[in-house]
PDB file of C-alpha atoms in Angstrom:
ATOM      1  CA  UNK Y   1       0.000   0.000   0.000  1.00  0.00           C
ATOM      2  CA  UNK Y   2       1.251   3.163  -0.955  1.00  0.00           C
ATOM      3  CA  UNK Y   3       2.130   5.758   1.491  1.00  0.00           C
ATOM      4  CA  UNK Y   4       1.322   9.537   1.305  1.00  0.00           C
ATOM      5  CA  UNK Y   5       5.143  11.600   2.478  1.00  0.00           C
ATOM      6  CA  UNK Y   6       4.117  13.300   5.820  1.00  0.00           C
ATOM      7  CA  UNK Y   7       5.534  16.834   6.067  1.00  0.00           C
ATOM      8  CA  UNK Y   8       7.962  17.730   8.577  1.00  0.00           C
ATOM      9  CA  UNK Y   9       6.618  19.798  11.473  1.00  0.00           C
ATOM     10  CA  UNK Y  10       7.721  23.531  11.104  1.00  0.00           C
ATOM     11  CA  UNK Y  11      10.548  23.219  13.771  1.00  0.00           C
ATOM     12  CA  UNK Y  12      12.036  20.622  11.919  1.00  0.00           C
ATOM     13  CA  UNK Y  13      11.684  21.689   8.678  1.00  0.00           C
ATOM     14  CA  UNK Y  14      13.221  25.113   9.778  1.00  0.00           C
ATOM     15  CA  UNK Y  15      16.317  23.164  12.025  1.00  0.00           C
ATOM     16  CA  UNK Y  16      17.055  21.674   8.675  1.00  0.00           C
ATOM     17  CA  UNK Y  17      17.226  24.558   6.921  1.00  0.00           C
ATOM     18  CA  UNK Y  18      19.633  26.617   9.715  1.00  0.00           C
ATOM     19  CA  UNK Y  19      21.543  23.622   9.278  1.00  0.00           C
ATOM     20  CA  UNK Y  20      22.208  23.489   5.883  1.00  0.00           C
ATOM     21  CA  UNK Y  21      22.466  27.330   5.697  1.00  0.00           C
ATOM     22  CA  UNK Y  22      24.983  27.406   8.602  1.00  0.00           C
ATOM     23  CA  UNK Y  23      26.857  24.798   6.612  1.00  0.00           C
ATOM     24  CA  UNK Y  24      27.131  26.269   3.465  1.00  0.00           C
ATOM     25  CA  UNK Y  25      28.071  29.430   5.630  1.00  0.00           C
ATOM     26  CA  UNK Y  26      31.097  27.027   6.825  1.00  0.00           C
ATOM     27  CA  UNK Y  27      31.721  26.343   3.217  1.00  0.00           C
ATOM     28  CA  UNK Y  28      31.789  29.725   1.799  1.00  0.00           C
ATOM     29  CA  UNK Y  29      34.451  30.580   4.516  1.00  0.00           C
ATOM     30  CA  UNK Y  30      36.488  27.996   3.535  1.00  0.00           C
ATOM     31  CA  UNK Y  31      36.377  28.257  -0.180  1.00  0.00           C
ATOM     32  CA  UNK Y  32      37.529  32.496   0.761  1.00  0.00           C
ATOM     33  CA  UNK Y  33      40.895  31.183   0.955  1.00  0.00           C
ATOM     34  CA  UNK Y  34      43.484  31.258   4.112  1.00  0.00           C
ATOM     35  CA  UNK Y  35      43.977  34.642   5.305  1.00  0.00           C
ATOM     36  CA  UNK Y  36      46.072  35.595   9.076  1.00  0.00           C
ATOM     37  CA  UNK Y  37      45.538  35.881  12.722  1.00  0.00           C
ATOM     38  CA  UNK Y  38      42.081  37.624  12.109  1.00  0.00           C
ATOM     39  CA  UNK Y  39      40.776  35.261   9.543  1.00  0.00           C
ATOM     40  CA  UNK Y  40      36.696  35.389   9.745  1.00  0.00           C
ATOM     41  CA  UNK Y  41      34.485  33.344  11.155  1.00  0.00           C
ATOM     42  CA  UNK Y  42      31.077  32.343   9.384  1.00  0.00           C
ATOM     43  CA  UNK Y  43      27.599  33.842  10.646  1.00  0.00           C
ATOM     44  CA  UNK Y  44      25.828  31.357  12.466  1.00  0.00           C
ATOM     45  CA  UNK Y  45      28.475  28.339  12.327  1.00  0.00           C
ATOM     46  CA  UNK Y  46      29.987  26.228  14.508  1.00  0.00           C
ATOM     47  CA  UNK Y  47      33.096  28.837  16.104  1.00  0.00           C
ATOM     48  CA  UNK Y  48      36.591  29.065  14.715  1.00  0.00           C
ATOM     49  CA  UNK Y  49      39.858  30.026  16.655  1.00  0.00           C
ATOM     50  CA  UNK Y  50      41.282  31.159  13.749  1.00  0.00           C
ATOM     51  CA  UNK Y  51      43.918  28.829  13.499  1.00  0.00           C
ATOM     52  CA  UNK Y  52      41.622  25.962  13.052  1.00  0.00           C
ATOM     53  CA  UNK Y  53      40.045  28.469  10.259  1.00  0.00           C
ATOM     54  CA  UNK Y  54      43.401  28.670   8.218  1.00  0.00           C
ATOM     55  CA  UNK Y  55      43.978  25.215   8.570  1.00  0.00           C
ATOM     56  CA  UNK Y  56      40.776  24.056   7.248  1.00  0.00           C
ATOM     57  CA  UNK Y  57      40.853  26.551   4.516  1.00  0.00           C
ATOM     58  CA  UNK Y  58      44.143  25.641   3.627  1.00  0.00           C
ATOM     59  CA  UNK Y  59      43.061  22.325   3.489  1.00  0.00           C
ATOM     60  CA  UNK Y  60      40.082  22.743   1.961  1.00  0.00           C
ATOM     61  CA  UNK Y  61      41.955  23.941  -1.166  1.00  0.00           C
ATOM     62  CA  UNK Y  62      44.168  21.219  -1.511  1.00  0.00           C
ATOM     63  CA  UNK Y  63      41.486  18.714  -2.095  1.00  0.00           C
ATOM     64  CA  UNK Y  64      39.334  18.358  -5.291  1.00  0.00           C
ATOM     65  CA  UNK Y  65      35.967  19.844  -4.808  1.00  0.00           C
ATOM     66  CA  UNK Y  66      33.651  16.894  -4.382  1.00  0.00           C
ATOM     67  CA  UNK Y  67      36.178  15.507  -1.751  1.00  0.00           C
ATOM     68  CA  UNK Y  68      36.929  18.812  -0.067  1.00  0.00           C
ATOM     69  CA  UNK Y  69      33.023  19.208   0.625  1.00  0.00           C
ATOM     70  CA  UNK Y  70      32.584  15.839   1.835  1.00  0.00           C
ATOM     71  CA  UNK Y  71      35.332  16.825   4.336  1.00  0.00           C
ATOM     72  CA  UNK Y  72      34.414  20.082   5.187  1.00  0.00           C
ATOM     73  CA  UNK Y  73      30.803  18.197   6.596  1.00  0.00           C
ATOM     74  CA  UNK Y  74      32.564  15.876   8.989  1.00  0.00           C
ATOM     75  CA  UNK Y  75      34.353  18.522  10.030  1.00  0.00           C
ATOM     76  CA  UNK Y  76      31.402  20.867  10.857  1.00  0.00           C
ATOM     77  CA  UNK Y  77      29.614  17.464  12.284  1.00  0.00           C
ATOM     78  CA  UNK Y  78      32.559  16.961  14.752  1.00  0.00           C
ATOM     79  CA  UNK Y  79      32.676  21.044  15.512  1.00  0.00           C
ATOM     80  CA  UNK Y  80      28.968  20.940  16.322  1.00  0.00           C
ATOM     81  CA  UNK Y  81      29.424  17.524  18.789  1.00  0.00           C
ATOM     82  CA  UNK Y  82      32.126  19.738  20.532  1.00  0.00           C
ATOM     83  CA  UNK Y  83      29.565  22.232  20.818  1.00  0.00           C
ATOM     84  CA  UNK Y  84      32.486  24.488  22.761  1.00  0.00           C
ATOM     85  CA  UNK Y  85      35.912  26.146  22.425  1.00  0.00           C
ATOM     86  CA  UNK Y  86      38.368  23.878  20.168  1.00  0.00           C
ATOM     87  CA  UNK Y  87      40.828  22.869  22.577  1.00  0.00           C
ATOM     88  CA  UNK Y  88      44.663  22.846  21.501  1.00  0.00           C
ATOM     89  CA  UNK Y  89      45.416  19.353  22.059  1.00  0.00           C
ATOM     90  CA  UNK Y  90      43.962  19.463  18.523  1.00  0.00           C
ATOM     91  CA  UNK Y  91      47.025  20.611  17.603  1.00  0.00           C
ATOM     92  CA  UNK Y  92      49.108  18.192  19.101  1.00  0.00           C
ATOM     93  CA  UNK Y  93      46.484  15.246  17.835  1.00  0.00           C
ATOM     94  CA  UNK Y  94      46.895  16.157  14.666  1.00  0.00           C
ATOM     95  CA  UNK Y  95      51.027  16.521  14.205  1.00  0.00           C
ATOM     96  CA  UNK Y  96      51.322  13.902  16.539  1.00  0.00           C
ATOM     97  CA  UNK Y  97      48.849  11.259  14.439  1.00  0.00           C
ATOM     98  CA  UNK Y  98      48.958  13.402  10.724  1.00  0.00           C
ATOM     99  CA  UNK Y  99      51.716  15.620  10.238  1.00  0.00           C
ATOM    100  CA  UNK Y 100      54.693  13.624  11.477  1.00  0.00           C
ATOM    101  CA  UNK Y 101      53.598   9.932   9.536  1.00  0.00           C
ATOM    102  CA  UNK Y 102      53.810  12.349   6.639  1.00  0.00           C
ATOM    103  CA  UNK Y 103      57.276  13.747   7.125  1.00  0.00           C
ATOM    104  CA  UNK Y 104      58.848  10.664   8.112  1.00  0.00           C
ATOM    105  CA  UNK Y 105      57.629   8.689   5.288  1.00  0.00           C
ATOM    106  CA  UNK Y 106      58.416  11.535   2.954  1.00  0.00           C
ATOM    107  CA  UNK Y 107      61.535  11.440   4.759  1.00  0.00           C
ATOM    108  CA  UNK Y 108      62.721   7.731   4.403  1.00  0.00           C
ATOM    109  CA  UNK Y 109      61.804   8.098   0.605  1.00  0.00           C
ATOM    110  CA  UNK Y 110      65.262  10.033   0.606  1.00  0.00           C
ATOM    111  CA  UNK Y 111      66.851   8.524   2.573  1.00  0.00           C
ATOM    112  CA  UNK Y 112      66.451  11.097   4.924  1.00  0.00           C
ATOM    113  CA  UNK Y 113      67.010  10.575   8.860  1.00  0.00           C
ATOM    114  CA  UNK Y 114      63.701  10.281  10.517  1.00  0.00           C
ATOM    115  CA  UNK Y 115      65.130  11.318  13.875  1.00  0.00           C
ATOM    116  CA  UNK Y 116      63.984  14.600  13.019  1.00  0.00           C
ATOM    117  CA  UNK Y 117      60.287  14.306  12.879  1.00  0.00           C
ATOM    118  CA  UNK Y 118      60.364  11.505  15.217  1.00  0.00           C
ATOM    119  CA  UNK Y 119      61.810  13.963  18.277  1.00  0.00           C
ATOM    120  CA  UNK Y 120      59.108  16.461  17.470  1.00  0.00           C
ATOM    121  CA  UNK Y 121      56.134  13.648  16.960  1.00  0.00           C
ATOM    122  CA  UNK Y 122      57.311  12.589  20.848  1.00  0.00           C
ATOM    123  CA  UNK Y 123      56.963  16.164  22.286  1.00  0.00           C
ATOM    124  CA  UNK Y 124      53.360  16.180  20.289  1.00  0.00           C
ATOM    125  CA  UNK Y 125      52.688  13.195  22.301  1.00  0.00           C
ATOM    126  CA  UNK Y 126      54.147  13.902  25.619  1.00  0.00           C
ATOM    127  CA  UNK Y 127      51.654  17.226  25.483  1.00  0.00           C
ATOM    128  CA  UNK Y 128      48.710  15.006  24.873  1.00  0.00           C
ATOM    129  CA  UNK Y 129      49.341  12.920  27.611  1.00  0.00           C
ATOM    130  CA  UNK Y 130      49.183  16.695  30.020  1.00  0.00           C
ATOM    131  CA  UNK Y 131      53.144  16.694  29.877  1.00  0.00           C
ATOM    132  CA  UNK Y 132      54.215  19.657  28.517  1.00  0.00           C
ATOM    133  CA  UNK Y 133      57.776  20.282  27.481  1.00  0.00           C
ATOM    134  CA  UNK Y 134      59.552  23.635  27.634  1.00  0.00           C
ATOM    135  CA  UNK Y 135      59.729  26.082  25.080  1.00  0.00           C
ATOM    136  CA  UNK Y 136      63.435  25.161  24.538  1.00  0.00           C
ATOM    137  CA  UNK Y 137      62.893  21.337  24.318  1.00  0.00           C
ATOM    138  CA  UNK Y 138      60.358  22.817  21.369  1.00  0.00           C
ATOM    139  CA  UNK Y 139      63.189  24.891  19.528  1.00  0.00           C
ATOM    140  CA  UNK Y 140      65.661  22.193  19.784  1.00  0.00           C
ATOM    141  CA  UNK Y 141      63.429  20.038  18.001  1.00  0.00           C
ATOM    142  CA  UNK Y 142      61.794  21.967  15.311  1.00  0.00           C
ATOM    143  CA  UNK Y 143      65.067  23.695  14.260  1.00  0.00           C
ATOM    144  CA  UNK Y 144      66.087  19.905  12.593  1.00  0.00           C
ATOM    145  CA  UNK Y 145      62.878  19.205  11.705  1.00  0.00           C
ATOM    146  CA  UNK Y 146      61.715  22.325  10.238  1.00  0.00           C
ATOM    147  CA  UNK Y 147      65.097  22.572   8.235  1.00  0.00           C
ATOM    148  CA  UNK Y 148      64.200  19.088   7.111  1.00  0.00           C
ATOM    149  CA  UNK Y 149      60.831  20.282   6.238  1.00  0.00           C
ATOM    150  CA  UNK Y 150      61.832  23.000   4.081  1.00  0.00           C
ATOM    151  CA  UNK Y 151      64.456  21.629   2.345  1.00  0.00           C
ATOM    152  CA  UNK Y 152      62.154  18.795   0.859  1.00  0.00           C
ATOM    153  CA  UNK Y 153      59.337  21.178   0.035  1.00  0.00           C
ATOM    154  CA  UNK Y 154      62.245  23.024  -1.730  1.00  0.00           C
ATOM    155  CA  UNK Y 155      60.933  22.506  -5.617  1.00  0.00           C
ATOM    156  CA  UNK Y 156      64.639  21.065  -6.643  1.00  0.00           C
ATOM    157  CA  UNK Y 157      63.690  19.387 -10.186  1.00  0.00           C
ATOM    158  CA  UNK Y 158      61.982  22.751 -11.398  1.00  0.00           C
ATOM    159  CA  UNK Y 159      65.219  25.113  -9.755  1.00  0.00           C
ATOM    160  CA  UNK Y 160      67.932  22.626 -11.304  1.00  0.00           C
ATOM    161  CA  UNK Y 161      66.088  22.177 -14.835  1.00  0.00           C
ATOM    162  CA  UNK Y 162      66.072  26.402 -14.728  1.00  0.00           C
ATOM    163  CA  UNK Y 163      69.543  26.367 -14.085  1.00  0.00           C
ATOM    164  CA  UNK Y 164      70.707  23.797 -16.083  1.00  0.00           C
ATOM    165  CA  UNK Y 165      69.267  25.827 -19.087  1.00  0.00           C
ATOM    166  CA  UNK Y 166      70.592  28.994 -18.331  1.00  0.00           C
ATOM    167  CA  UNK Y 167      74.221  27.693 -17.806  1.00  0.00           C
ATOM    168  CA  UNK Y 168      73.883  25.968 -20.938  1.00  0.00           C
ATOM    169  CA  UNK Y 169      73.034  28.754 -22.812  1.00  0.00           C
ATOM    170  CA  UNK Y 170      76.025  30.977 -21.546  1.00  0.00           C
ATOM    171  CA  UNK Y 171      78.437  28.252 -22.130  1.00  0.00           C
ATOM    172  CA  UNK Y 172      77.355  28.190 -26.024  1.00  0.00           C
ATOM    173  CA  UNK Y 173      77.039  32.004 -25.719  1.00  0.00           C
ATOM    174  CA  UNK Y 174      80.921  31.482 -25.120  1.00  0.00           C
ATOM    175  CA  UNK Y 175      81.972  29.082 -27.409  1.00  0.00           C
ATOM    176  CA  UNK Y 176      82.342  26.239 -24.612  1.00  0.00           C
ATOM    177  CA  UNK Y 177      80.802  23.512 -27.602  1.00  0.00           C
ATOM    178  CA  UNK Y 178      78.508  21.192 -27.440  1.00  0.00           C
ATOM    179  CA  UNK Y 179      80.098  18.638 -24.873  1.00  0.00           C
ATOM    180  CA  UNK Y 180      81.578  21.362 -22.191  1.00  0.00           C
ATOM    181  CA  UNK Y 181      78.522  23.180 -22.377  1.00  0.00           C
ATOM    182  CA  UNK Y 182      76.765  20.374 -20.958  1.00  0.00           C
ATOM    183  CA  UNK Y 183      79.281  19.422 -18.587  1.00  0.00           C
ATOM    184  CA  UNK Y 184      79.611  23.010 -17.404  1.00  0.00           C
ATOM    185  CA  UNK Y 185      75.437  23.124 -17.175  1.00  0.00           C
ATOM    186  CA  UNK Y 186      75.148  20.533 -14.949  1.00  0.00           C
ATOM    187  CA  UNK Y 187      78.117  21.081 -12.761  1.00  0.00           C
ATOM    188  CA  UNK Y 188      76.404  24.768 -12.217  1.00  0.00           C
ATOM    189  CA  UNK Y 189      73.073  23.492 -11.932  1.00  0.00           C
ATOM    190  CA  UNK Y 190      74.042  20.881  -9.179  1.00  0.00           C
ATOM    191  CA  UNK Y 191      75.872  23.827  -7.639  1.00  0.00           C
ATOM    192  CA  UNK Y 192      73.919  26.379  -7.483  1.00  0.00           C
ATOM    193  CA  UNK Y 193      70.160  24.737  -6.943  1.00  0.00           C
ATOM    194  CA  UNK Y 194      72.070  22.467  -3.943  1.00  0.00           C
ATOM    195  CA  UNK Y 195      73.228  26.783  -2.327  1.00  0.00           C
ATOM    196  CA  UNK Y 196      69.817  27.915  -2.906  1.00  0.00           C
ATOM    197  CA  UNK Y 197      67.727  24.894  -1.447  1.00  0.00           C
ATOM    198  CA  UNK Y 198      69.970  24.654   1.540  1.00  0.00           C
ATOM    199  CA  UNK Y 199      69.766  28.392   2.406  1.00  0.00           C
ATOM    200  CA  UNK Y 200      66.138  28.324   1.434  1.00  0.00           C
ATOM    201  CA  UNK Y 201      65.916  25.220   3.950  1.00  0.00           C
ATOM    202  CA  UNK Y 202      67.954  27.417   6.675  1.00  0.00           C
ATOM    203  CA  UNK Y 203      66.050  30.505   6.250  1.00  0.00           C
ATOM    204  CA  UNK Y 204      62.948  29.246   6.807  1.00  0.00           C
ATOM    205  CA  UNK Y 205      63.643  26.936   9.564  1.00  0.00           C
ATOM    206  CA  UNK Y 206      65.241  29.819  11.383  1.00  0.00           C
ATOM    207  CA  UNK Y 207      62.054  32.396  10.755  1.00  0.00           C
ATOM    208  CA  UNK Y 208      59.477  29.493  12.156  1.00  0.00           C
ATOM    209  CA  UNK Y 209      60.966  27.577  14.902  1.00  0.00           C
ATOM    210  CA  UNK Y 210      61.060  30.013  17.392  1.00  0.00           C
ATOM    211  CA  UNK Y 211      56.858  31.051  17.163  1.00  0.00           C
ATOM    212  CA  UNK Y 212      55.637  27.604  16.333  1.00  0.00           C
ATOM    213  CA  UNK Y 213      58.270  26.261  19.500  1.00  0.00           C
ATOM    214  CA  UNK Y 214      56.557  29.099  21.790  1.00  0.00           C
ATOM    215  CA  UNK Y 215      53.124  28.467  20.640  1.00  0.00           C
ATOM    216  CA  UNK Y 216      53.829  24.795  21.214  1.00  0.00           C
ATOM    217  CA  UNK Y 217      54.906  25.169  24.801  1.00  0.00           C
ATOM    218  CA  UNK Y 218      51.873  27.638  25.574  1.00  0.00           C
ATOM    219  CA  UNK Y 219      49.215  25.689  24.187  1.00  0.00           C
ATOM    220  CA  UNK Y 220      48.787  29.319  22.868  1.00  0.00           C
ATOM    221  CA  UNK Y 221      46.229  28.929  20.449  1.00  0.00           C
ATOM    222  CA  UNK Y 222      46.818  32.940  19.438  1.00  0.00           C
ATOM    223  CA  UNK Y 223      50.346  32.789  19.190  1.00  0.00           C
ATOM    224  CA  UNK Y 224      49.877  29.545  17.250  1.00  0.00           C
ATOM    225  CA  UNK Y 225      47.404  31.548  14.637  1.00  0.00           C
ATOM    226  CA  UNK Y 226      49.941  34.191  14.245  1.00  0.00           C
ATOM    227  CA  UNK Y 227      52.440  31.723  12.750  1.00  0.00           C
ATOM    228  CA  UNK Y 228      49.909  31.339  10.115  1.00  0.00           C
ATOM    229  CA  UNK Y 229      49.618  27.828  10.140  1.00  0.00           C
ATOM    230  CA  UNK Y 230      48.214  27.865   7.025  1.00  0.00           C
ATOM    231  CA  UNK Y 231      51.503  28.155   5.164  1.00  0.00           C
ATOM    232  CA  UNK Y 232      52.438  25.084   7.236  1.00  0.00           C
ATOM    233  CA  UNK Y 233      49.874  23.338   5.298  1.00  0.00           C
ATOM    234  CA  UNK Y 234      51.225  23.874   2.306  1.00  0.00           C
ATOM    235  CA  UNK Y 235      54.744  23.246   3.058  1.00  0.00           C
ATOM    236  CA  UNK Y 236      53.830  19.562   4.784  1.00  0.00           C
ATOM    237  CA  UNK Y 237      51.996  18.777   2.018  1.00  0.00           C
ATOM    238  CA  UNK Y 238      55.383  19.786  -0.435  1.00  0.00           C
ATOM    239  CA  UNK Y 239      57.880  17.745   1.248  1.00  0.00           C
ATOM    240  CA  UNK Y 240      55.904  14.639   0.338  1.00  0.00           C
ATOM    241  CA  UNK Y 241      55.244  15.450  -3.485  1.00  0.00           C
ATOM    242  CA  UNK Y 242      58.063  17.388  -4.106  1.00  0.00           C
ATOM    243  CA  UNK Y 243      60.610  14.639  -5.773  1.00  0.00           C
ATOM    244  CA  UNK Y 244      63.100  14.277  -8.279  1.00  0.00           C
ATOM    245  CA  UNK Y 245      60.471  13.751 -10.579  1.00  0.00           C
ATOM    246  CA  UNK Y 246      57.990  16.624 -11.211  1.00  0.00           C
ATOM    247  CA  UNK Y 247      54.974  14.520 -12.859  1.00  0.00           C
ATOM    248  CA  UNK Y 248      52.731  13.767 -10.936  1.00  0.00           C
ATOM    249  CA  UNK Y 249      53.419  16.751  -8.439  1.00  0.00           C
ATOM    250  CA  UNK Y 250      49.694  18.164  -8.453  1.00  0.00           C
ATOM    251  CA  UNK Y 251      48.418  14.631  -7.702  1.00  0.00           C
ATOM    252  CA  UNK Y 252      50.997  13.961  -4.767  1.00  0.00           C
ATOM    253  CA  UNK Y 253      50.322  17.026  -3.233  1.00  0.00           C
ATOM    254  CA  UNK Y 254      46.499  16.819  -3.171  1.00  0.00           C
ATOM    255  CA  UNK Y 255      46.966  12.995  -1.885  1.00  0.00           C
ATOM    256  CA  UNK Y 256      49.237  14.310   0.520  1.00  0.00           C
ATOM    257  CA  UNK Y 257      46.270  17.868   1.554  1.00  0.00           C
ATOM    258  CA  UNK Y 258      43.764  14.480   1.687  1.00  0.00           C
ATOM    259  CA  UNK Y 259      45.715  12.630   4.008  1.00  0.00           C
ATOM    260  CA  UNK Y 260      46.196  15.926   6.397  1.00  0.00           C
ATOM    261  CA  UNK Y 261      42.753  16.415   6.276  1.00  0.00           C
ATOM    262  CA  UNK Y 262      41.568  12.817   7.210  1.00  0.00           C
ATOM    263  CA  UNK Y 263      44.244  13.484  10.025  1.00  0.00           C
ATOM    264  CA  UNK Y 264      42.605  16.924  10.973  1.00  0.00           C
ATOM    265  CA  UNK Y 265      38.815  15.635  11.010  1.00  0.00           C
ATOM    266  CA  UNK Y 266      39.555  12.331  13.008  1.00  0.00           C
ATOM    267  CA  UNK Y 267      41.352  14.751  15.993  1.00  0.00           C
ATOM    268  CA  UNK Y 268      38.303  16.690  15.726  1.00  0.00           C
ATOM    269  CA  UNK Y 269      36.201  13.866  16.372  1.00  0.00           C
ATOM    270  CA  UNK Y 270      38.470  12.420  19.090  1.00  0.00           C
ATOM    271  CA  UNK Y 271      38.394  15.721  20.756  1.00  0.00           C
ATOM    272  CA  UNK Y 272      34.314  15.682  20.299  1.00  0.00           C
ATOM    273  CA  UNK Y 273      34.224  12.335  22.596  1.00  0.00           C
TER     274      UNK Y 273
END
């Protein structure tokens, strides 16, 4: 026997609709892009500290549309079971449990040591078990690891192939021939992208370690916003794609946005019970 639908009831039928409105609300703020410290939160959605908001924008664009949705809704699920402030052990949840498998594995692909991410994974861990280590335990551990970081994020195929060319092309310029040119391009390429990545490495390391070691030994989640941790985002996600071979990149590095995300939503929902 067929069945006539029954209405909702107006409550419900409105509920619904301040749901999905307050979701697509979470959406639109996410699709805006990272910005800083002060990034926006949406009207009537679950609340941001704005770190969480640059991270989840951040991720949000590193994911193809369909999945990045599909994401963004188990994240707003496990921000509306919190149904309070986001505490920080998010933060350590997700490098401890996301971010560090990453590096490590990115890591080994090298042949990299994985004593690096390994020391900061442990302090991640130690402050989720209500242990928290000074802010100079912190610095002496993200100064190797950062450095590490960077230099794999470094885009090394794209520098040396830019190189390569324009050594080439001075050497025939200057009547090196055919076979020195070559020789001289690559010996300059090797050179010179192997300066740049290592003081691009350095550089970097040295700019971040102190906030993120400070915001680590706080549980400051403001000091931890204004280190932008959206740009960390992006960098995690470059030291796993970026290899020695560039196809394939885009594909690695959404994989790698994915994974960080899965890692992001699951320490939401262990921090929602």
């Amino acid at each position: 026997m067929s069945r006539t639908p029954v209405a909702p009831e107006p409550a419900e039928a409105a509920g619904t609709a301040e749901t999905t409105d307050a979701f697509e609300q979470f959406v639109e703020l996410l699709a805006a892009g990272p910005t800083g410290p002060k990034h926006p939160v949406a009207p009537g959605g679950p609340g941001l500290p704005s770190w969480l908001a640059q991270l989840a924008a951040a991720l949000f664009h590193g994911q193809d549309e369909q999945a990045a949705r599909r994401w963004a809704l188990r994240v707003h699920t496990a921000l509306g079971r919190l149904g309070g402030p986001v505490p920080f052990d998010v933060v350590h949840d997700w490098h401890a449990h996301a971010v560090a498998p990453l590096l490590a594995e990115a890591s080994a692909r090298r042949g990299g040591d994985g004593a690096a991410p390994d020391a900061v994974r442990r302090l991640h861990e130690r402050a989720l078990a209500g242990q928290r280590a000074t802010r100079t335990e912190w610095t002496e551990a993200l100064g190797p690891a950062l450095t590490q970081v960077y230099g794999h994020a470094y885009a090394y195929a794209d520098a040396y192939a830019t190189a390569s060319v324009n050594a080439r092309e001075y050497a025939m310029d200057n009547d090196y021939g055919e076979e020195k040119a070559a020789e001289f391009a690559a010996m300059y390429a090797k050179l010179n992208t192997d300066a740049n990545a290592r003081s691009y490495a350095d550089a970097n390391a040295l700019a971040n370690t102190r906030a993120l070691a400070a915001a680590f030994a706080g549980a400051d989640e403001q000091a931890f916003a204004e280190a932008y941790p959206f740009a960390y985002v992006h960098v995690y996600a470059l030291a796993d794609a970026e290899r020695a071979e560039p196809a394939g990149r885009d594909e690695r590095y959404r994989a790698a946005c994915a994974r960080l995300a899965d890692g992001l939503a699951e320490a939401l929902d262990r921090a929602a019970g």
